[in-house]
Every structure is written in C-alpha cells, then in structure tokens.
C-alpha cells in the first residue's frame, strides 16, 4: 500500500503553481500519473524518491513512513526502497552493461537475477559493452531492468519510453509490463502519451494545474462513456481530407494507419494531432474525440 | 665539471609529495565547493584561488613568520611536537601544497560541477551513498579533470621558486630544488650548470604537458 499526500510550490513555465495531491495505490498496482508537461508529474515522483522535498505532506510505502512533515520524518533517497527510471537512461558511462547492473545490486546474492533479466530483454550478448556502444532502446532496457535489481517496493517510471521511436516503444512497453508484473512490483508511471497509458495502467490519475482532477480505470477516464463499442482503439489523427460529402480521417493506431470514413458532423471539432478513439458499434466504425480538450497532449 | 643531480632529485621528491597530498585533500575540498550551498563557501573559494594572483613571496613570507620558532605556532611545533618547518623539506611541502592548491582544486571543481546531477541522483536511487557515488561514479567519469589537476600541480611544483626560496632557503640536499639551483649557478656565473638544469626542466615540462594532452584526447 502506498499513500501519498504532498503540497509544494512549483515554478513552471506558466508561472508559479501549487502542487497539491493525495492518492493511494495498492500492492502490484500500475498507476499512471497523466497530464501535460508542467502539471507536476515528475515532481511527484521525485518527492516519492526523496530527490525533492514536499513543503507539507506524508508519504508511506508498505507501512514505512518515508516522509511526514509534521513529525519531521524525511528518509534519505538511499534508504527508500525504490527503483527509478528516468526519461534519459542515466546509465553510468564508465561501466559496462554488466557492471551497471552489478552496481545496482543491494545484496550481491541476487546476482543471479542479472542473467535472467538480461535474457528477458534480449541483451545477454551486449553485457560487456559500454552504454555508448548501445542503441537508445537498448540503453533504456538496461535502465528498466537496473531499477529492478534492488528489489524495490515501488518502481517510479518517469516517461521512460519518451525518447524511443514508436515501434520500439510498443515492444519495450510489452516487455516491461511483463517483467514488472512477474516481479509483482507496484509501479507509479508518469506519461503524457495517451495510447501508452491506455494499455499499461490499472488506474490513471489525471493531473492538471497541480491537482488530481480525475482518477479511475483507463476506460473510465478516456472513453466517451456513452458508446458501447464492439471494439475501441486509441489513436492519433494524422490526416483529414474531404472527398465529396464525406471526410477520410487517417488515424494512427499503434503502428498502423487506419482510414475512417466520417460525416461532416462527426469531424466537427477534430483536427490533425487530436487523440481519438476509433470504435465500432454494430456496423461501421465511428470516430470521436478521446477526452476533453484540457487533457489533450499539446 | 662535477654536476650535482641532488636538486633535481629533491625537486621530484617535492613534486610527488605535494601532488599526493593535493589528490587526497583536493578531491573532498573540490567536491564540497562544487555541491555545497553554504554561504561562507564564497569566502573559501577566493582563498583557494588566491595563489594564482598573489606573488609567491607573499605566501612564503607569511608562512615563514607563522612557523618561525619565535611565534606561538612555530614555538608550539618546535617544543611540543618537535617539528621544525622553516628551512626544512617539510616546510617546502607545506608551502607547495598551499601554492599549488588552485591547480588541483579548480579543474576538479569544474569537473564536479559539469557532471550531470541526474547521474548522481541515479546512483542515490540505487541506494548508493554520497561517498560511493563520488568514488565509483563521479570520479571515474571526470578522469580528464583529475589528470589535469594532478599534472598541473606536479608541473607547477617543479616550477616553483618564490615560496620555496622564502620558506626553504637554499640548503643543499634539504631545500635546494632545481629552480633555486639555477638561480644559484647563475649568480656564481656558472652558466653551463644553469643550462643543464634549465634544459632538463624544459624537457620535463614539455613532456608532461604533451602527455596530458594525449591522455585527455583519448578520454574524449
């Protein structure tokens, strides 16, 4: 069980903002903090990790109180059982892959984990290389498994896939989800990528202007609840063209481009770059905006 | 002509001792200067760099006075600890360490400051202490800065004159280092000996800087 209550004044590009959040998460739950950049997502992770200090608040993980402003408790980063994956891989350039992983071990008896994890992410033959000799996807994979070697109570992932291209991102996500579920790790995940969190999260906290505006299962948060689609895919509009009386909307769903025919009233308010859901009712696919404007990725 | 290699040997003994002490003291000091947010840090920083602009004779003069057996500190050292500093090799080492301090601390400090804080934080999130992070993550990644500090301190100590002369004097076998020996020979109009000492120092200085460039190029 994780309990977080935190207040902190932030200086964002839009001026000062007060971050004021409160949430809980269960063991093994995959919780996503979703919101625009500057909404305070990364700060929440950093406060949980002890890299940043709330002005007021309370952080508890598995019955250990890591931070309590009233009782003046503030555990140092090192003492908090976390695995942190940053946007940039942050591997140590002076160490090989294997050395990076060994360095992360809390208990040298766990060294056996290294081999298994390297195999799980298909990097066994790269273990003697230095980070500079790896592709960006390989580096991020090493970082993702390095975070597990301490056997942390909670994994904090700060947009770990953001610098990867789409194809790689999808593959990495699947691998990671699989590994993290197997290790029964609680995950707090930060992202502003709509399709990514739809797939990964058990629960989503929508963060805006420093507050949690909504919380719930992915389909509760994003889907327009009114439709009972046979299928629903989240995607992004890449192109819209008018042909005679109809519109052809090209939507990128994962790796695929899908063309959806839509009437003029359906495309009203849609534009290229919008996040949408492509859903099928009884017969033809319909297309509609995924979630209200204020949550759109800009 | 009988050529005395003693001053050259002494010069290198002094340079090695000074550099070793500066590595041990300079790393923690430079790290502290790079990461500390204390306000009185701004008083320490100019003190560390002062030997860069201060005439060496000023430093030597005050060290001489400080450690002179006629003052409190000097008397204490002489009577209680039984150590004498003026006109001894130990005095040379103390003077050189202070005088070469910026050559070790400033490159290291810049190295620490330019080291990405995200990598430091990554080590902390893996449960590593500040000390472990410093020695296993930060220092191995700023080797060029460390090498620059070591080589510059070493080379600078070889080239020292003013401080050494003030606090050490010109005692053969004890404090007469190469730079002072040259002065001595020239004063005695023995140009041949002065040429030998000077030539050796020129070659050594060049080779040291040449090697440093090679090392740093490889590190990039």
Coordinates of C-alpha atoms in Angstrom, one line a residue:
Chain A
X1 CA 0.0 0.0 0.0
X2 CA 1.3 3.4 -1.0
X3 CA -0.1 6.6 0.5
X4 CA 1.0 10.0 -0.8
X5 CA -0.1 13.4 0.3
X6 CA 2.1 16.3 -0.8
X7 CA 2.0 20.0 -1.2
X8 CA 4.7 22.0 -2.9
X9 CA 5.0 25.4 -4.7
X10 CA 6.4 24.9 -8.1
X11 CA 7.8 27.4 -10.6
X12 CA 6.6 26.3 -14.0
X13 CA 6.9 28.0 -17.4
X14 CA 3.4 29.3 -16.9
X15 CA 4.4 30.9 -13.6
X16 CA 4.0 29.7 -10.0
X17 CA 1.7 26.8 -9.3
X18 CA 0.8 25.0 -6.1
X19 CA 1.1 21.2 -6.4
X20 CA -1.4 19.6 -4.0
X21 CA -2.1 15.9 -4.5
X22 CA -3.3 13.0 -2.5
X23 CA -3.6 9.4 -3.7
X24 CA -3.2 5.8 -2.7
X25 CA -2.2 2.7 -4.6
X26 CA -2.3 -1.0 -3.9
X27 CA 0.5 -3.6 -4.0
X28 CA 1.3 -4.6 -7.5
X29 CA -0.9 -1.9 -9.0
X30 CA 0.2 0.0 -12.1
X31 CA -0.8 3.6 -11.5
X32 CA -0.3 6.3 -14.1
X33 CA 0.1 10.0 -13.5
X34 CA -1.2 11.5 -16.6
X35 CA -1.1 15.2 -17.6
X36 CA 0.5 17.8 -19.7
X37 CA 4.1 18.7 -19.2
X38 CA 4.4 21.2 -16.3
X39 CA 1.5 19.6 -14.5
X40 CA 3.8 18.4 -11.7
X41 CA 4.0 14.7 -12.6
X42 CA 7.8 14.4 -12.4
X43 CA 7.9 16.4 -9.1
X44 CA 5.5 13.9 -7.5
X45 CA 7.9 11.0 -8.5
X46 CA 10.9 13.0 -7.2
X47 CA 9.2 13.7 -3.9
X48 CA 8.4 10.0 -3.5
X49 CA 12.0 9.1 -4.3
X50 CA 13.3 11.7 -1.8
X51 CA 15.1 13.8 -4.6
X52 CA 12.7 16.6 -3.8
X53 CA 11.0 17.6 -0.6
X54 CA 7.3 18.5 -0.2
X55 CA 6.6 21.6 1.8
X56 CA 3.9 19.7 3.6
X57 CA 2.8 16.1 3.3
X58 CA 3.0 12.4 4.1
X59 CA 4.5 9.5 2.1
X60 CA 4.0 6.0 3.2
X61 CA 5.1 2.8 1.4
X62 CA 4.3 -0.7 2.8
X63 CA 3.8 0.6 6.3
X64 CA 7.1 2.5 6.3
X65 CA 6.7 6.3 6.7
X66 CA 9.3 7.8 4.3
X67 CA 8.1 11.4 4.8
X68 CA 6.0 13.2 7.4
X69 CA 6.3 16.9 7.5
X70 CA 4.5 17.1 10.9
X71 CA 6.8 14.5 12.6
X72 CA 9.8 15.8 10.7
X73 CA 10.5 12.4 9.1
X74 CA 12.4 12.6 5.9
X75 CA 14.2 9.4 4.8
X76 CA 17.2 10.0 2.5
X77 CA 16.9 8.7 -1.0
X78 CA 19.2 5.8 -0.3
X79 CA 17.0 4.4 2.4
X80 CA 13.8 4.4 0.3
X81 CA 13.2 1.1 -1.4
X82 CA 12.6 2.5 -4.9
X83 CA 13.6 1.8 -8.5
X84 CA 13.7 5.0 -10.5
X85 CA 13.7 5.0 -14.3
X86 CA 14.4 8.4 -15.8
X87 CA 13.5 9.9 -19.2
X88 CA 17.1 9.6 -20.1
X89 CA 18.6 6.2 -19.3
X90 CA 21.2 7.6 -16.9
X91 CA 23.5 4.6 -17.2
X92 CA 26.9 5.1 -15.8
X93 CA 29.2 5.7 -18.8
X94 CA 32.3 4.3 -17.1
X95 CA 30.7 0.9 -16.5
X96 CA 29.7 -1.9 -18.9
X97 CA 26.1 -3.1 -19.0
X98 CA 27.1 -5.9 -16.7
X99 CA 28.9 -3.5 -14.3
X100 CA 26.0 -1.1 -14.3
X101 CA 23.7 -3.9 -13.2
X102 CA 26.1 -5.3 -10.6
X103 CA 26.5 -1.8 -9.2
X104 CA 22.7 -1.7 -8.7
X105 CA 22.6 -4.8 -6.6
X106 CA 21.8 -4.2 -2.9
X107 CA 22.5 -7.8 -2.0
X108 CA 25.3 -9.5 -4.0
X109 CA 23.4 -12.8 -3.5
X110 CA 20.9 -11.5 -6.1
X111 CA 23.5 -11.6 -8.8
X112 CA 21.6 -14.4 -10.4
X113 CA 18.8 -12.0 -11.3
X114 CA 21.1 -10.2 -13.7
X115 CA 21.4 -13.0 -16.1
X116 CA 17.7 -13.7 -16.2
X117 CA 16.7 -10.1 -16.6
X118 CA 19.3 -9.6 -19.4
X119 CA 17.8 -12.6 -21.2
X120 CA 14.3 -11.3 -20.7
X121 CA 15.2 -8.1 -22.6
X122 CA 17.4 -9.9 -25.1
X123 CA 20.7 -8.1 -24.1
X124 CA 22.7 -11.1 -23.0
X125 CA 25.3 -10.7 -25.7
X126 CA 25.6 -7.0 -25.1
X127 CA 26.6 -7.3 -21.4
X128 CA 30.2 -6.4 -21.9
X129 CA 29.5 -3.3 -23.9
X130 CA 29.5 0.2 -22.5
X131 CA 26.4 2.3 -22.7
X132 CA 27.9 4.4 -25.5
X133 CA 28.0 1.3 -27.7
X134 CA 24.3 0.6 -27.3
X135 CA 21.3 2.0 -29.2
X136 CA 18.9 4.2 -27.3
X137 CA 16.4 1.4 -27.0
X138 CA 19.0 -1.0 -25.6
X139 CA 20.2 1.6 -23.1
X140 CA 16.6 2.2 -21.8
X141 CA 16.1 -1.5 -21.5
X142 CA 19.2 -1.8 -19.3
X143 CA 17.9 1.1 -17.2
X144 CA 14.5 -0.5 -16.9
X145 CA 16.0 -3.8 -15.6
X146 CA 18.6 -2.0 -13.5
X147 CA 15.8 -0.4 -11.5
X148 CA 14.5 -3.9 -10.5
X149 CA 17.8 -5.2 -9.1
X150 CA 17.4 -3.5 -5.8
X151 CA 14.1 -5.4 -5.4
X152 CA 12.3 -2.1 -4.8
X153 CA 8.9 -1.9 -3.1
X154 CA 7.9 0.7 -5.7
X155 CA 9.0 1.5 -9.2
X156 CA 8.9 5.1 -10.3
X157 CA 9.0 5.5 -14.0
X158 CA 9.3 9.0 -15.4
X159 CA 8.3 8.7 -19.1
X160 CA 10.8 6.0 -19.7
X161 CA 9.7 5.5 -23.3
X162 CA 9.6 9.1 -24.4
X163 CA 12.8 9.1 -26.3
X164 CA 12.1 5.9 -28.2
X165 CA 10.5 5.7 -31.6
X166 CA 7.0 4.2 -31.8
X167 CA 7.8 0.7 -32.9
X168 CA 10.4 0.2 -30.2
X169 CA 8.2 1.9 -27.7
X170 CA 5.4 -0.6 -28.2
X171 CA 7.8 -3.5 -27.9
X172 CA 9.5 -2.1 -24.8
X173 CA 6.2 -1.5 -23.1
X174 CA 5.1 -5.1 -23.6
X175 CA 8.4 -6.4 -22.3
X176 CA 8.4 -4.2 -19.3
X177 CA 4.8 -4.8 -18.4
X178 CA 5.5 -8.5 -18.5
X179 CA 8.6 -8.2 -16.3
X180 CA 7.2 -5.9 -13.8
X181 CA 4.0 -7.9 -13.4
X182 CA 6.2 -11.0 -12.9
X183 CA 8.1 -9.2 -10.1
X184 CA 4.8 -8.1 -8.6
X185 CA 6.2 -4.5 -8.4
X186 CA 4.0 -1.6 -7.6
X187 CA 4.5 1.0 -10.3
X188 CA 3.9 4.7 -10.4
X189 CA 4.3 5.7 -14.0
X190 CA 4.4 9.2 -15.5
X191 CA 3.3 9.8 -19.0
X192 CA 1.6 12.2 -21.3
X193 CA 1.2 9.6 -24.1
X194 CA -2.3 8.6 -24.3
X195 CA -2.1 5.3 -26.1
X196 CA 0.8 4.2 -23.9
X197 CA -1.1 4.5 -20.6
X198 CA -4.3 3.1 -22.0
X199 CA -2.5 -0.1 -22.5
X200 CA -0.4 -0.3 -19.4
X201 CA -2.3 1.2 -16.5
X202 CA -4.5 -0.4 -13.9
X203 CA -5.5 3.1 -12.8
X204 CA -5.0 6.6 -14.0
X205 CA -4.7 9.8 -12.1
X206 CA -5.3 12.8 -14.3
X207 CA -3.2 15.7 -13.2
X208 CA -3.8 19.2 -14.2
X209 CA -2.6 22.5 -12.7
X210 CA -1.1 20.7 -9.7
X211 CA -4.3 18.8 -8.7
X212 CA -5.6 15.4 -9.4
X213 CA -8.7 16.1 -11.5
X214 CA -9.9 12.6 -12.1
X215 CA -9.0 9.1 -11.2
X216 CA -10.2 5.7 -12.5
X217 CA -9.6 2.8 -14.8
X218 CA -8.3 3.8 -18.3
X219 CA -11.7 3.2 -20.0
X220 CA -13.5 5.2 -17.3
X221 CA -11.2 8.1 -17.8
X222 CA -10.8 8.3 -21.5
X223 CA -13.7 6.6 -23.3
X224 CA -16.8 8.6 -24.0
X225 CA -18.9 6.5 -21.7
X226 CA -22.0 6.8 -23.9
X227 CA -20.9 4.5 -26.6
X228 CA -20.9 0.7 -26.1
X229 CA -18.4 -0.1 -28.9
X230 CA -17.6 -3.6 -30.0
X231 CA -14.0 -2.5 -30.1
X232 CA -12.2 0.7 -29.2
X233 CA -8.7 1.7 -30.2
X234 CA -7.0 4.8 -29.1
X235 CA -5.1 6.7 -31.8
X236 CA -4.0 10.0 -33.2
X237 CA -5.3 11.8 -36.3
X238 CA -2.5 12.2 -38.8
X239 CA -4.6 13.4 -41.7
X240 CA -8.1 14.6 -42.7
X241 CA -9.3 15.0 -46.2
X242 CA -12.7 15.9 -47.6
X243 CA -13.9 13.8 -50.5
X244 CA -17.2 14.8 -51.9
X245 CA -19.6 14.8 -49.0
X246 CA -17.5 12.6 -46.7
X247 CA -14.3 13.0 -44.8
X248 CA -11.5 10.5 -44.8
X249 CA -9.7 10.6 -41.5
X250 CA -6.4 8.8 -41.2
X251 CA -5.7 7.6 -37.7
X252 CA -2.5 6.2 -36.4
X253 CA -3.3 3.3 -34.0
X254 CA -0.1 1.9 -32.6
X255 CA 1.9 1.0 -35.7
X256 CA -0.9 1.1 -38.1
X257 CA -2.5 3.8 -40.2
X258 CA -6.3 3.3 -40.4
X259 CA -8.6 5.2 -42.6
X260 CA -12.0 6.0 -41.2
X261 CA -14.9 7.5 -43.2
X262 CA -16.7 10.1 -41.3
X263 CA -19.6 12.5 -41.9
X264 CA -19.2 16.3 -41.6
X265 CA -20.9 16.4 -38.2
X266 CA -18.6 13.7 -36.9
X267 CA -15.4 15.5 -37.8
X268 CA -16.5 18.9 -36.5
X269 CA -14.1 19.9 -33.8
X270 CA -11.5 17.3 -34.8
X271 CA -8.1 18.3 -36.2
X272 CA -4.8 16.7 -37.0
X273 CA -2.9 15.7 -33.9
X274 CA -6.0 15.1 -31.8
X275 CA -6.3 12.0 -29.7
X276 CA -9.3 10.0 -30.7
X277 CA -11.0 6.7 -30.1
X278 CA -11.9 4.6 -33.1
X279 CA -14.8 2.4 -32.1
X280 CA -17.2 0.1 -33.9
X281 CA -20.8 0.0 -33.0
X282 CA -23.0 -2.6 -34.7
X283 CA -21.9 -1.8 -38.2
X284 CA -19.4 0.9 -39.2
X285 CA -16.5 2.3 -37.2
X286 CA -17.2 5.7 -35.7
X287 CA -14.7 8.2 -34.6
X288 CA -14.9 10.5 -31.7
X289 CA -12.7 12.7 -29.5
X290 CA -11.0 10.7 -26.8
X291 CA -11.2 13.0 -23.9
X292 CA -12.0 16.7 -23.2
X293 CA -9.8 19.4 -24.6
X294 CA -8.0 20.3 -21.4
X295 CA -6.4 16.9 -21.1
X296 CA -5.1 16.8 -24.7
X297 CA -1.4 16.5 -25.2
X298 CA -0.3 19.7 -26.6
Chain B
X1 CA 82.8 19.9 -14.2
X2 CA 81.1 17.9 -11.5
X3 CA 77.3 18.1 -11.9
X4 CA 75.1 17.8 -8.8
X5 CA 71.9 15.9 -9.5
X6 CA 70.7 16.4 -5.9
X7 CA 68.5 19.5 -6.7
X8 CA 66.7 17.6 -9.5
X9 CA 66.0 14.6 -7.2
X10 CA 64.8 16.9 -4.5
X11 CA 62.5 18.7 -7.0
X12 CA 60.8 15.5 -7.9
X13 CA 60.5 14.3 -4.3
X14 CA 58.8 17.6 -3.6
X15 CA 56.5 17.4 -6.6
X16 CA 55.5 13.8 -5.8
X17 CA 54.8 14.6 -2.1
X18 CA 52.9 17.8 -3.0
X19 CA 50.8 16.1 -5.6
X20 CA 49.9 13.1 -3.4
X21 CA 48.8 15.4 -0.6
X22 CA 46.8 17.5 -3.1
X23 CA 45.0 14.5 -4.5
X24 CA 43.9 13.4 -1.0
X25 CA 42.9 16.9 0.1
X26 CA 41.8 18.4 -3.2
X27 CA 39.1 15.8 -4.1
X28 CA 37.0 16.3 -0.9
X29 CA 37.6 20.1 -1.0
X30 CA 36.7 20.5 -4.7
X31 CA 33.6 18.3 -4.3
X32 CA 32.5 20.3 -1.3
X33 CA 33.0 23.6 -3.2
X34 CA 31.0 22.1 -6.2
X35 CA 28.0 20.9 -4.3
X36 CA 27.8 22.9 -1.1
X37 CA 25.2 25.6 -0.8
X38 CA 26.6 27.2 2.3
X39 CA 27.1 30.9 2.2
X40 CA 30.6 31.0 3.7
X41 CA 31.7 28.9 0.7
X42 CA 32.1 32.2 -1.1
X43 CA 34.9 33.1 1.4
X44 CA 36.7 29.8 0.8
X45 CA 36.6 29.9 -3.0
X46 CA 38.8 33.1 -3.4
X47 CA 41.1 31.8 -0.7
X48 CA 41.7 28.6 -2.7
X49 CA 42.4 30.6 -5.9
X50 CA 44.5 33.4 -4.3
X51 CA 47.9 31.7 -5.0
X52 CA 47.1 32.3 -8.7
X53 CA 47.5 36.0 -8.4
X54 CA 49.4 36.5 -5.2
X55 CA 53.2 36.9 -5.5
X56 CA 54.6 33.6 -4.2
X57 CA 56.9 35.6 -1.9
X58 CA 53.9 36.9 0.0
X59 CA 52.7 33.4 0.8
X60 CA 56.3 32.3 1.6
X61 CA 56.9 35.4 3.8
X62 CA 53.8 34.8 6.0
X63 CA 54.4 31.1 6.2
X64 CA 57.9 31.8 7.4
X65 CA 56.6 34.2 10.0
X66 CA 53.8 31.8 11.1
X67 CA 56.2 28.8 11.6
X68 CA 59.1 30.8 12.9
X69 CA 60.2 29.5 16.3
X70 CA 59.8 33.0 17.7
X71 CA 56.0 32.9 17.2
X72 CA 53.3 30.9 19.0
X73 CA 52.6 28.3 16.3
X74 CA 56.3 27.8 15.5
X75 CA 57.2 27.5 19.2
X76 CA 54.4 25.0 19.8
X77 CA 55.5 22.9 16.9
X78 CA 59.2 23.0 17.9
X79 CA 58.8 22.5 21.6
X80 CA 55.7 20.2 21.9
X81 CA 55.5 18.3 18.6
X82 CA 59.3 18.6 18.0
X83 CA 58.8 19.5 14.4
X84 CA 60.6 22.4 12.6
X85 CA 59.1 23.8 9.5
X86 CA 61.2 26.8 8.2
X87 CA 64.2 25.8 6.1
X88 CA 63.2 22.1 6.0
X89 CA 61.8 19.8 3.4
X90 CA 58.6 19.7 5.3
X91 CA 58.3 23.5 5.0
X92 CA 58.8 23.2 1.2
X93 CA 55.9 20.6 1.1
X94 CA 53.6 22.8 3.1
X95 CA 54.3 25.9 1.0
X96 CA 54.0 23.9 -2.2
X97 CA 50.7 22.4 -1.2
X98 CA 49.1 25.7 -0.5
X99 CA 50.7 27.3 -3.5
X100 CA 49.5 24.6 -6.0
X101 CA 46.1 24.2 -4.3
X102 CA 44.1 26.0 -7.1
X103 CA 45.8 23.9 -9.8
X104 CA 44.3 20.8 -8.3
X105 CA 41.0 22.2 -6.9
X106 CA 39.9 24.3 -9.8
X107 CA 39.9 21.7 -12.6
X108 CA 38.3 19.2 -10.2
X109 CA 35.6 21.6 -9.1
X110 CA 34.8 22.3 -12.7
X111 CA 34.6 18.6 -13.4
X112 CA 32.3 18.0 -10.5
X113 CA 30.1 21.0 -11.5
X114 CA 29.8 19.8 -15.1
X115 CA 29.0 16.3 -14.1
X116 CA 25.3 15.7 -14.8
X117 CA 23.4 15.7 -11.5
X118 CA 20.9 13.2 -13.0
X119 CA 23.7 10.5 -12.9
X120 CA 24.4 11.4 -9.3
X121 CA 20.7 11.1 -8.5
X122 CA 20.5 7.8 -10.3
X123 CA 23.2 6.4 -8.1
X124 CA 21.4 7.6 -5.0
X125 CA 18.2 5.9 -6.2
X126 CA 20.1 2.7 -6.4
X127 CA 20.9 3.1 -2.7
X128 CA 24.5 4.3 -3.1
X129 CA 25.9 6.7 -0.5
X130 CA 27.4 10.0 -1.4
X131 CA 30.9 8.6 -0.9
X132 CA 30.3 5.5 -3.0
X133 CA 28.8 7.7 -5.7
X134 CA 31.8 10.1 -5.6
X135 CA 34.4 7.3 -6.0
X136 CA 32.6 4.8 -8.2
X137 CA 30.5 7.0 -10.4
X138 CA 31.7 10.6 -10.5
X139 CA 35.5 10.4 -10.3
X140 CA 35.8 7.7 -12.9
X141 CA 33.8 9.8 -15.3
X142 CA 35.8 13.0 -14.8
X143 CA 39.2 11.5 -15.2
X144 CA 40.4 14.2 -17.6
X145 CA 39.7 16.8 -14.8
X146 CA 41.5 14.7 -12.3
X147 CA 44.5 14.1 -14.6
X148 CA 44.6 17.8 -15.4
X149 CA 44.7 18.6 -11.7
X150 CA 47.4 16.0 -11.0
X151 CA 49.7 17.1 -13.9
X152 CA 49.3 20.8 -13.3
X153 CA 50.0 20.5 -9.6
X154 CA 53.0 18.4 -10.3
X155 CA 54.4 20.6 -13.1
X156 CA 53.6 23.8 -11.1
X157 CA 55.5 22.4 -8.1
X158 CA 58.6 21.8 -10.3
X159 CA 58.4 25.4 -11.5
X160 CA 58.1 26.9 -8.0
X161 CA 60.6 29.5 -6.9
X162 CA 59.4 32.2 -4.6
X163 CA 57.6 30.2 -1.9
X164 CA 60.3 27.7 -1.9
X165 CA 63.1 30.2 -1.5
X166 CA 61.2 32.1 1.2
X167 CA 60.3 29.2 3.4
X168 CA 63.0 26.7 2.4
X169 CA 66.0 28.8 1.7
X170 CA 68.9 27.3 -0.2
X171 CA 70.2 24.4 1.8
X172 CA 71.9 21.8 -0.4
X173 CA 70.3 18.3 0.0
X174 CA 67.5 19.7 2.1
X175 CA 65.8 22.6 0.3
X176 CA 67.8 23.4 -2.7
X177 CA 65.5 22.4 -5.5
X178 CA 66.3 22.7 -9.2
X179 CA 64.8 26.2 -9.7
X180 CA 66.9 27.5 -6.8
X181 CA 70.0 25.7 -8.0
X182 CA 69.7 27.5 -11.4
X183 CA 69.5 30.9 -9.6
X184 CA 72.5 29.8 -7.5
X185 CA 74.6 28.8 -10.5
X186 CA 73.7 31.9 -12.5
X187 CA 74.7 34.1 -9.5
X188 CA 78.0 32.3 -9.4
X189 CA 78.3 32.8 -13.2
X190 CA 78.3 29.0 -13.8
X191 CA 76.2 29.2 -16.9
X192 CA 77.0 25.6 -18.0
X193 CA 75.4 24.1 -14.9
X194 CA 72.5 26.5 -15.2
X195 CA 71.9 25.4 -18.8
X196 CA 71.8 21.7 -17.8
X197 CA 69.3 22.3 -15.0
X198 CA 67.2 24.5 -17.2
X199 CA 67.4 22.2 -20.2
X200 CA 66.2 19.3 -18.1
X201 CA 63.3 21.3 -16.7
X202 CA 62.2 22.5 -20.2
X203 CA 62.2 18.9 -21.5
X204 CA 60.3 17.6 -18.5
X205 CA 57.7 20.4 -18.6
X206 CA 57.1 19.8 -22.3
X207 CA 56.8 16.1 -22.0
X208 CA 54.4 16.4 -19.1
X209 CA 52.1 18.7 -21.0
X210 CA 52.4 16.7 -24.1
X211 CA 51.4 13.5 -22.2
X212 CA 48.5 15.3 -20.6
X213 CA 47.1 16.3 -23.9
X214 CA 47.4 12.8 -25.2
X215 CA 45.6 11.4 -22.1
X216 CA 42.8 13.9 -22.3
X217 CA 42.3 13.4 -26.1
X218 CA 41.9 9.7 -25.5
X219 CA 39.5 10.3 -22.7
X220 CA 37.1 12.3 -25.0

